[in-house]
């Protein structure tokens, strides 16, 4: 299982996450600042939507069956990140 940690602090760090195709993967988002519209993260392509309470890590398992680049963003679609699923 690949586990990636993403810090949410006015943006996403790291902004681009790489995982391997076919290997189970989890993303854990931790919001450490109440700046901006980052209290929610979603991805239509990866089929998830999470509320991000301050200082409370939230984890989602993502599908890795297809290689490619998949966007995620804040609830208002103003701040973006990307998951790259490599072959």
N, CA, C and O atoms as a printed pandas DataFrame, in Angstrom:
     atom_number atom_name residue_name chain_id  residue_number  x_coord  y_coord  z_coord
0              1         N          UNK        A               1    0.849   -1.183    0.000
1              2        CA          UNK        A               1    0.000    0.000    0.000
2              3         C          UNK        A               1    0.891    1.242    0.000
3              4         O          UNK        A               1    1.748    1.408    0.869
4              5         N          UNK        A               2    0.677    2.097   -0.974
5              6        CA          UNK        A               2    1.369    3.380   -1.018
6              7         C          UNK        A               2    0.531    4.395   -0.247
7              8         O          UNK        A               2   -0.668    4.531   -0.488
8              9         N          UNK        A               3    1.167    5.102    0.676
9             10        CA          UNK        A               3    0.485    6.120    1.464
10            11         C          UNK        A               3    1.183    7.451    1.252
11            12         O          UNK        A               3    2.390    7.568    1.463
12            13         N          UNK        A               4    0.428    8.448    0.837
13            14        CA          UNK        A               4    0.970    9.781    0.569
14            15         C          UNK        A               4    0.311   10.789    1.501
15            16         O          UNK        A               4   -0.906   10.784    1.682
16            17         N          UNK        A               5    1.128   11.648    2.087
17            18        CA          UNK        A               5    0.655   12.691    2.995
18            19         C          UNK        A               5    0.646   14.021    2.231
19            20         O          UNK        A               5    1.623   14.365    1.565
20            21         N          UNK        A               6   -0.449   14.756    2.330
21            22        CA          UNK        A               6   -0.576   16.052    1.675
22            23         C          UNK        A               6   -0.940   17.086    2.737
23            24         O          UNK        A               6   -1.964   16.963    3.409
24            25         N          UNK        A               7   -0.107   18.090    2.881
25            26        CA          UNK        A               7   -0.380   19.179    3.811
26            27         C          UNK        A               7   -1.181   20.242    3.082
27            28         O          UNK        A               7   -0.823   20.655    1.979
28            29         N          UNK        A               8   -2.266   20.681    3.703
29            30        CA          UNK        A               8   -3.144   21.696    3.120
30            31         C          UNK        A               8   -2.935   22.982    3.914
31            32         O          UNK        A               8   -3.377   23.102    5.057
32            33         N          UNK        A               9   -2.247   23.947    3.283
33            34        CA          UNK        A               9   -1.880   25.197    3.950
34            35         C          UNK        A               9   -1.823   26.304    2.905
35            36         O          UNK        A               9   -0.738   26.696    2.475
36            37         N          UNK        A              10   -2.982   26.808    2.496
37            38        CA          UNK        A              10   -3.039   27.803    1.436
38            39         C          UNK        A              10   -2.836   27.185    0.057
39            40         O          UNK        A              10   -2.887   27.891   -0.951
40            41         N          UNK        A              11   -2.613   25.905    0.003
41            42        CA          UNK        A              11   -2.386   25.123   -1.208
42            43         C          UNK        A              11   -2.134   23.692   -0.784
43            44         O          UNK        A              11   -2.336   23.336    0.377
44            45         N          UNK        A              12   -1.693   22.871   -1.723
45            46        CA          UNK        A              12   -1.411   21.468   -1.438
46            47         C          UNK        A              12    0.094   21.222   -1.536
47            48         O          UNK        A              12    0.728   21.621   -2.512
48            49         N          UNK        A              13    0.659   20.573   -0.536
49            50        CA          UNK        A              13    2.091   20.261   -0.558
50            51         C          UNK        A              13    2.281   18.798   -0.189
51            52         O          UNK        A              13    1.977   18.405    0.938
52            53         N          UNK        A              14    2.778   17.985   -1.117
53            54        CA          UNK        A              14    3.144   18.362   -2.476
54            55         C          UNK        A              14    1.903   18.584   -3.347
55            56         O          UNK        A              14    0.809   18.109   -3.038
56            57         N          UNK        A              15    2.103   19.306   -4.425
57            58        CA          UNK        A              15    0.994   19.608   -5.338
58            59         C          UNK        A              15    0.788   18.477   -6.346
59            60         O          UNK        A              15   -0.302   18.324   -6.898
60            61         N          UNK        A              16    1.836   17.684   -6.583
61            62        CA          UNK        A              16    1.738   16.556   -7.505
62            63         C          UNK        A              16    2.203   15.298   -6.784
63            64         O          UNK        A              16    3.288   15.260   -6.204
64            65         N          UNK        A              17    1.356   14.269   -6.832
65            66        CA          UNK        A              17    1.611   13.012   -6.140
66            67         C          UNK        A              17    1.753   11.918   -7.191
67            68         O          UNK        A              17    0.940   11.831   -8.111
68            69         N          UNK        A              18    2.791   11.079   -7.060
69            70        CA          UNK        A              18    2.999    9.966   -7.992
70            71         C          UNK        A              18    2.769    8.641   -7.273
71            72         O          UNK        A              18    3.275    8.415   -6.174
72            73         N          UNK        A              19    1.996    7.772   -7.918
73            74        CA          UNK        A              19    1.777    6.409   -7.436
74            75         C          UNK        A              19    1.883    5.467   -8.631
75            76         O          UNK        A              19    1.837    5.901   -9.782
76            77         N          UNK        A              20    2.025    4.175   -8.344
77            78        CA          UNK        A              20    2.164    3.183   -9.420
78            79         C          UNK        A              20    0.813    2.559   -9.755
79            80         O          UNK        A              20   -0.004    2.278   -8.879
80            81         N          UNK        A              21    0.611    2.355  -11.042
81            82        CA          UNK        A              21   -0.609    1.712  -11.517
82            83         C          UNK        A              21   -0.728    0.319  -10.914
83            84         O          UNK        A              21    0.241   -0.439  -10.877
84            85         N          UNK        A              22   -1.935   -0.010  -10.440
85            86        CA          UNK        A              22   -2.220   -1.327   -9.910
86            87         C          UNK        A              22   -1.821   -1.536   -8.462
87            88         O          UNK        A              22   -2.168   -2.560   -7.873
88            89         N          UNK        A              23   -1.094   -0.584   -7.868
89            90        CA          UNK        A              23   -0.688   -0.696   -6.467
90            91         C          UNK        A              23   -1.667    0.099   -5.608
91            92         O          UNK        A              23   -1.874    1.284   -5.869
92            93         N          UNK        A              24   -2.270   -0.510   -4.598
93            94        CA          UNK        A              24   -3.222    0.223   -3.759
94            95         C          UNK        A              24   -2.596    1.504   -3.210
95            96         O          UNK        A              24   -1.428    1.515   -2.822
96            97         N          UNK        A              25   -3.380    2.577   -3.180
97            98        CA          UNK        A              25   -2.845    3.869   -2.744
98            99         C          UNK        A              25   -3.861    4.621   -1.893
99           100         O          UNK        A              25   -5.067    4.596   -2.142
100          101         N          UNK        A              26   -3.324    5.289   -0.882
101          102        CA          UNK        A              26   -4.140    6.148   -0.015
102          103         C          UNK        A              26   -3.514    7.537    0.034
103          104         O          UNK        A              26   -2.294    7.691    0.073
104          105         N          UNK        A              27   -4.384    8.541    0.031
105          106        CA          UNK        A              27   -3.965    9.928    0.208
106          107         C          UNK        A              27   -4.495   10.395    1.554
107          108         O          UNK        A              27   -5.669   10.195    1.867
108          109         N          UNK        A              28   -3.638   11.014    2.347
109          110        CA          UNK        A              28   -4.059   11.598    3.612
110          111         C          UNK        A              28   -3.846   13.105    3.541
111          112         O          UNK        A              28   -2.724   13.586    3.383
112          113         N          UNK        A              29   -4.946   13.836    3.660
113          114        CA          UNK        A              29   -4.916   15.294    3.629
114          115         C          UNK        A              29   -4.986   15.814    5.055
115          116         O          UNK        A              29   -5.831   15.384    5.840
116          117         N          UNK        A              30   -4.081   16.758    5.393
117          118        CA          UNK        A              30   -4.127   17.384    6.718
118          119         C          UNK        A              30   -4.122   18.901    6.540
119          120         O          UNK        A              30   -3.132   19.487    6.100
120          121         N          UNK        A              31   -5.240   19.520    6.889
121          122        CA          UNK        A              31   -5.373   20.978    6.781
122          123         C          UNK        A              31   -4.828   21.608    8.059
123          124         O          UNK        A              31   -5.311   21.327    9.155
124          125         N          UNK        A              32   -3.815   22.464    7.908
125          126        CA          UNK        A              32   -3.156   23.068    9.058
126          127         C          UNK        A              32   -3.394   24.569    9.164
127          128         O          UNK        A              32   -2.886   25.218   10.078
128          129         N          UNK        A              33   -4.168   25.123    8.229
129          130        CA          UNK        A              33   -4.461   26.552    8.237
130          131         C          UNK        A              33   -5.905   26.762    7.815
131          132         O          UNK        A              33   -6.431   26.013    6.992
132          133         N          UNK        A              34   -6.542   27.774    8.373
133          134        CA          UNK        A              34   -7.924   28.052    7.970
134          135         C          UNK        A              34   -7.991   29.095    6.857
135          136         O          UNK        A              34   -9.058   29.652    6.601
136          137         N          UNK        A              35   -6.880   29.365    6.199
137          138        CA          UNK        A              35   -6.858   30.316    5.085
138          139         C          UNK        A              35   -7.540   29.729    3.857
139          140         O          UNK        A              35   -7.382   28.549    3.546
140          141         N          UNK        A              36   -8.293   30.564    3.171
141          142        CA          UNK        A              36   -8.856   30.186    1.885
142          143         C          UNK        A              36  -10.004   29.202    1.957
143          144         O          UNK        A              36  -10.627   29.011    3.001
144          145         N          UNK        A              37  -10.264   28.586    0.822
145          146        CA          UNK        A              37  -11.430   27.710    0.641
146          147         C          UNK        A              37  -11.030   26.242    0.674
147          148         O          UNK        A              37  -11.579   25.435   -0.077
148          149         N          UNK        A              38  -10.088   25.889    1.528
149          150        CA          UNK        A              38   -9.510   24.546    1.502
150          151         C          UNK        A              38  -10.106   23.605    2.531
151          152         O          UNK        A              38   -9.459   22.631    2.917
152          153         N          UNK        A              39  -11.328   23.871    2.987
153          154        CA          UNK        A              39  -11.949   22.992    3.982
154          155         C          UNK        A              39  -12.617   21.779    3.350
155          156         O          UNK        A              39  -13.271   20.991    4.033
156          157         N          UNK        A              40  -12.444   21.638    2.027
157          158        CA          UNK        A              40  -12.967   20.475    1.319
158          159         C          UNK        A              40  -12.030   20.178    0.150
159          160         O          UNK        A              40  -11.445   21.093   -0.430
160          161         N          UNK        A              41  -11.890   18.898   -0.194
161          162        CA          UNK        A              41  -11.120   18.493   -1.369
162          163         C          UNK        A              41  -11.937   17.445   -2.109
163          164         O          UNK        A              41  -12.590   16.598   -1.500
164          165         N          UNK        A              42  -11.886   17.519   -3.443
165          166        CA          UNK        A              42  -12.656   16.551   -4.226
166          167         C          UNK        A              42  -11.966   16.260   -5.554
167          168         O          UNK        A              42  -11.136   17.031   -6.036
168          169         N          UNK        A              43  -12.338   15.124   -6.123
169          170        CA          UNK        A              43  -11.876   14.735   -7.447
170          171         C          UNK        A              43  -12.951   13.890   -8.109
171          172         O          UNK        A              43  -13.250   12.787   -7.652
172          173         N          UNK        A              44  -13.526   14.401   -9.176
173          174        CA          UNK        A              44  -14.509   13.617   -9.928
174          175         C          UNK        A              44  -13.818   12.418  -10.579
175          176         O          UNK        A              44  -14.378   11.323  -10.608
176          177         N          UNK        A              45  -12.612   12.616  -11.097
177          178        CA          UNK        A              45  -11.889   11.552  -11.796
178          179         C          UNK        A              45  -11.518   10.396  -10.872
179          180         O          UNK        A              45  -11.500    9.242  -11.299
180          181         N          UNK        A              46  -11.221   10.702   -9.606
181          182        CA          UNK        A              46  -10.842    9.670   -8.640
182          183         C          UNK        A              46  -11.975    9.324   -7.681
183          184         O          UNK        A              46  -11.796    8.528   -6.760
184          185         N          UNK        A              47  -13.132    9.920   -7.900
185          186        CA          UNK        A              47  -14.369    9.584   -7.174
186          187         C          UNK        A              47  -14.250    9.761   -5.659
187          188         O          UNK        A              47  -14.576    8.849   -4.898
188          189         N          UNK        A              48  -13.780   10.942   -5.219
189          190        CA          UNK        A              48  -13.797   11.210   -3.786
190          191         C          UNK        A              48  -14.136   12.662   -3.499
191          192         O          UNK        A              48  -13.927   13.553   -4.322
192          193         N          UNK        A              49  -14.664   12.867   -2.306
193          194        CA          UNK        A              49  -14.976   14.199   -1.785
194          195         C          UNK        A              49  -14.824   14.110   -0.272
195          196         O          UNK        A              49  -15.478   13.294    0.378
196          197         N          UNK        A              50  -13.957   14.952    0.285
197          198        CA          UNK        A              50  -13.682   14.922    1.724
198          199         C          UNK        A              50  -13.833   16.307    2.334
199          200         O          UNK        A              50  -13.402   17.300    1.749
200          201         N          UNK        A              51  -14.441   16.371    3.502
201          202        CA          UNK        A              51  -14.375   17.572    4.320
202          203         C          UNK        A              51  -13.061   17.500    5.085
203          204         O          UNK        A              51  -12.649   16.427    5.526
204          205         N          UNK        A              52  -12.401   18.654    5.241
205          206        CA          UNK        A              52  -11.104   18.691    5.896
206          207         C          UNK        A              52  -11.153   19.570    7.139
207          208         O          UNK        A              52  -10.840   20.758    7.070
208          209         N          UNK        A              53  -11.545   18.996    8.277
209          210        CA          UNK        A              53  -11.514   19.766    9.517
210          211         C          UNK        A              53  -10.069   20.166    9.840
211          212         O          UNK        A              53   -9.132   19.443    9.500
212          213         N          UNK        A              54   -9.898   21.294   10.481
213          214        CA          UNK        A              54   -8.575   21.792   10.833
214          215         C          UNK        A              54   -7.833   20.794   11.730
215          216         O          UNK        A              54   -8.375   20.323   12.729
216          217         N          UNK        A              55   -6.589   20.481   11.359
217          218        CA          UNK        A              55   -5.691   19.595   12.126
218          219         C          UNK        A              55   -6.235   18.190   12.379
219          220         O          UNK        A              55   -5.881   17.554   13.371
220          221         N          UNK        A              56   -7.098   17.707   11.481
221          222        CA          UNK        A              56   -7.653   16.352   11.609
222          223         C          UNK        A              56   -7.431   15.618   10.277
223          224         O          UNK        A              56   -8.213   15.798    9.343
224          225         N          UNK        A              57   -6.380   14.799   10.177
225          226        CA          UNK        A              57   -6.078   14.107    8.920
226          227         C          UNK        A              57   -7.270   13.292    8.409
227          228         O          UNK        A              57   -7.965   12.619    9.170
228          229         N          UNK        A              58   -7.479   13.377    7.101
229          230        CA          UNK        A              58   -8.554   12.628    6.440
230          231         C          UNK        A              58   -7.921   11.799    5.329
231          232         O          UNK        A              58   -7.154   12.318    4.518
232          233         N          UNK        A              59   -8.249   10.503    5.297
233          234        CA          UNK        A              59   -7.621    9.582    4.342
234          235         C          UNK        A              59   -8.655    9.025    3.372
235          236         O          UNK        A              59   -9.785    8.713    3.746
236          237         N          UNK        A              60   -8.232    8.910    2.113
237          238        CA          UNK        A              60   -9.074    8.326    1.078
238          239         C          UNK        A              60   -8.230    7.320    0.291
239          240         O          UNK        A              60   -7.057    7.563    0.009
240          241         N          UNK        A              61   -8.843    6.193   -0.057
241          242        CA          UNK        A              61   -8.207    5.214   -0.940
242          243         C          UNK        A              61   -8.609    5.557   -2.363
243          244         O          UNK        A              61   -9.789    5.759   -2.652
244          245         N          UNK        A              62   -7.622    5.622   -3.254
245          246        CA          UNK        A              62   -7.920    5.994   -4.640
246          247         C          UNK        A              62   -7.724    4.797   -5.566
247          248         O          UNK        A              62   -6.906    3.919   -5.293
248          249         N          UNK        A              63   -8.484    4.769   -6.668
249          250        CA          UNK        A              63   -8.301    3.701   -7.647
250          251         C          UNK        A              63   -7.001    3.933   -8.429
251          252         O          UNK        A              63   -6.668    5.070   -8.762
252          253         N          UNK        A              64   -6.281    2.863   -8.714
253          254        CA          UNK        A              64   -5.034    2.976   -9.470
254          255         C          UNK        A              64   -5.025    2.051  -10.681
255          256         O          UNK        A              64   -3.963    1.698  -11.193
256          257         N          UNK        A              65   -6.208    1.663  -11.132
257          258        CA          UNK        A              65   -6.292    0.721  -12.244
258          259         C          UNK        A              65   -5.953    1.351  -13.588
259          260         O          UNK        A              65   -5.609    0.634  -14.527
260          261         N          UNK        A              66   -6.042    2.688  -13.706
261          262        CA          UNK        A              66   -5.738    3.360  -14.965
262          263         C          UNK        A              66   -4.573    4.319  -14.764
263          264         O          UNK        A              66   -4.551    5.096  -13.809
264          265         N          UNK        A              67   -3.600    4.255  -15.681
265          266        CA          UNK        A              67   -2.504    5.217  -15.651
266          267         C          UNK        A              67   -3.012    6.554  -16.182
267          268         O          UNK        A              67   -3.942    6.602  -16.988
268          269         N          UNK        A              68   -2.390    7.638  -15.719
269          270        CA          UNK        A              68   -2.759    8.961  -16.219
270          271         C          UNK        A              68   -2.608   10.015  -15.155
271          272         O          UNK        A              68   -2.090    9.760  -14.067
272          273         N          UNK        A              69   -3.074   11.215  -15.487
273          274        CA          UNK        A              69   -3.028   12.359  -14.582
274          275         C          UNK        A              69   -4.451   12.711  -14.181
275          276         O          UNK        A              69   -5.331   12.854  -15.030
276          277         N          UNK        A              70   -4.669   12.850  -12.860
277          278        CA          UNK        A              70   -6.003   13.067  -12.328
278          279         C          UNK        A              70   -5.962   14.251  -11.363
279          280         O          UNK        A              70   -5.180   14.270  -10.413
280          281         N          UNK        A              71   -6.809   15.225  -11.625
281          282        CA          UNK        A              71   -6.835   16.440  -10.815
282          283         C          UNK        A              71   -7.665   16.267   -9.558
283          284         O          UNK        A              71   -8.612   15.482   -9.524
284          285         N          UNK        A              72   -7.294   17.018   -8.520
285          286        CA          UNK        A              72   -8.142   17.213   -7.354
286          287         C          UNK        A              72   -8.104   18.702   -7.033
287          288         O          UNK        A              72   -7.173   19.403   -7.427
288          289         N          UNK        A              73   -9.111   19.180   -6.321
289          290        CA          UNK        A              73   -9.172   20.613   -6.036
290          291         C          UNK        A              73   -9.983   20.883   -4.785
291          292         O          UNK        A              73  -10.640   20.000   -4.235
292          293         N          UNK        A              74   -9.916   22.134   -4.353
293          294        CA          UNK        A              74  -10.712   22.562   -3.207
294          295         C          UNK        A              74  -12.192   22.600   -3.605
295          296         O          UNK        A              74  -12.533   22.417   -4.774
296          297         N          UNK        A              75  -13.041   22.832   -2.648
297          298        CA          UNK        A              75  -14.472   22.830   -2.894
298          299         C          UNK        A              75  -14.940   23.870   -3.893
299          300         O          UNK        A              75  -15.977   23.695   -4.534
300          301         N          UNK        A              76  -14.174   24.966   -4.034
301          302        CA          UNK        A              76  -14.547   26.028   -4.977
302          303         C          UNK        A              76  -13.769   25.931   -6.288
303          304         O          UNK        A              76  -13.870   26.824   -7.130
304          305         N          UNK        A              77  -12.996   24.862   -6.471
305          306        CA          UNK        A              77  -12.195   24.641   -7.680
306          307         C          UNK        A              77  -11.199   25.762   -7.966
307          308         O          UNK        A              77  -10.912   26.066   -9.124
308          309         N          UNK        A              78  -10.674   26.374   -6.905
309          310        CA          UNK        A              78   -9.708   27.466   -7.076
310          311         C          UNK        A              78   -8.270   26.996   -6.840
311          312         O          UNK        A              78   -7.341   27.547   -7.431
312          313         N          UNK        A              79   -8.075   26.001   -5.997
313          314        CA          UNK        A              79   -6.743   25.485   -5.671
314          315         C          UNK        A              79   -6.689   24.043   -6.144
315          316         O          UNK        A              79   -7.579   23.245   -5.849
316          317         N          UNK        A              80   -5.620   23.713   -6.892
317          318        CA          UNK        A              80   -5.570   22.416   -7.557
318          319         C          UNK        A              80   -4.319   21.621   -7.195
319          320         O          UNK        A              80   -3.276   22.176   -6.848
320          321         N          UNK        A              81   -4.463   20.312   -7.288
321          322        CA          UNK        A              81   -3.364   19.372   -7.175
322          323         C          UNK        A              81   -3.577   18.272   -8.185
323          324         O          UNK        A              81   -4.583   18.250   -8.893
324          325         N          UNK        A              82   -2.615   17.346   -8.251
325          326        CA          UNK        A              82   -2.689   16.314   -9.280
326          327         C          UNK        A              82   -2.125   14.999   -8.741
327          328         O          UNK        A              82   -1.121   14.973   -8.028
328          329         N          UNK        A              83   -2.803   13.909   -9.106
329          330        CA          UNK        A              83   -2.284   12.565   -8.851
330          331         C          UNK        A              83   -1.863   12.004  -10.205
331          332         O          UNK        A              83   -2.649   11.968  -11.151
332          333         N          UNK        A              84   -0.609   11.568  -10.278
333          334        CA          UNK        A              84   -0.096   10.930  -11.498
334          335         C          UNK        A              84    0.056    9.443  -11.186
335          336         O          UNK        A              84    0.797    9.047  -10.287
336          337         N          UNK        A              85   -0.669    8.633  -11.958
337          338        CA          UNK        A              85   -0.580    7.182  -11.807
338          339         C          UNK        A              85    0.308    6.676  -12.940
339          340         O          UNK        A              85   -0.075    6.677  -14.110
340          341         N          UNK        A              86    1.513    6.242  -12.550
341          342        CA          UNK        A              86    2.522    5.810  -13.510
342          343         C          UNK        A              86    2.411    4.325  -13.794
343          344         O          UNK        A              86    2.050    3.538  -12.918
344          345         N          UNK        A              87    2.723    3.951  -15.016
345          346        CA          UNK        A              87    2.737    2.528  -15.405
346          347         C          UNK        A              87    3.926    1.843  -14.814
347          348         O          UNK        A              87    4.116    0.645  -15.024
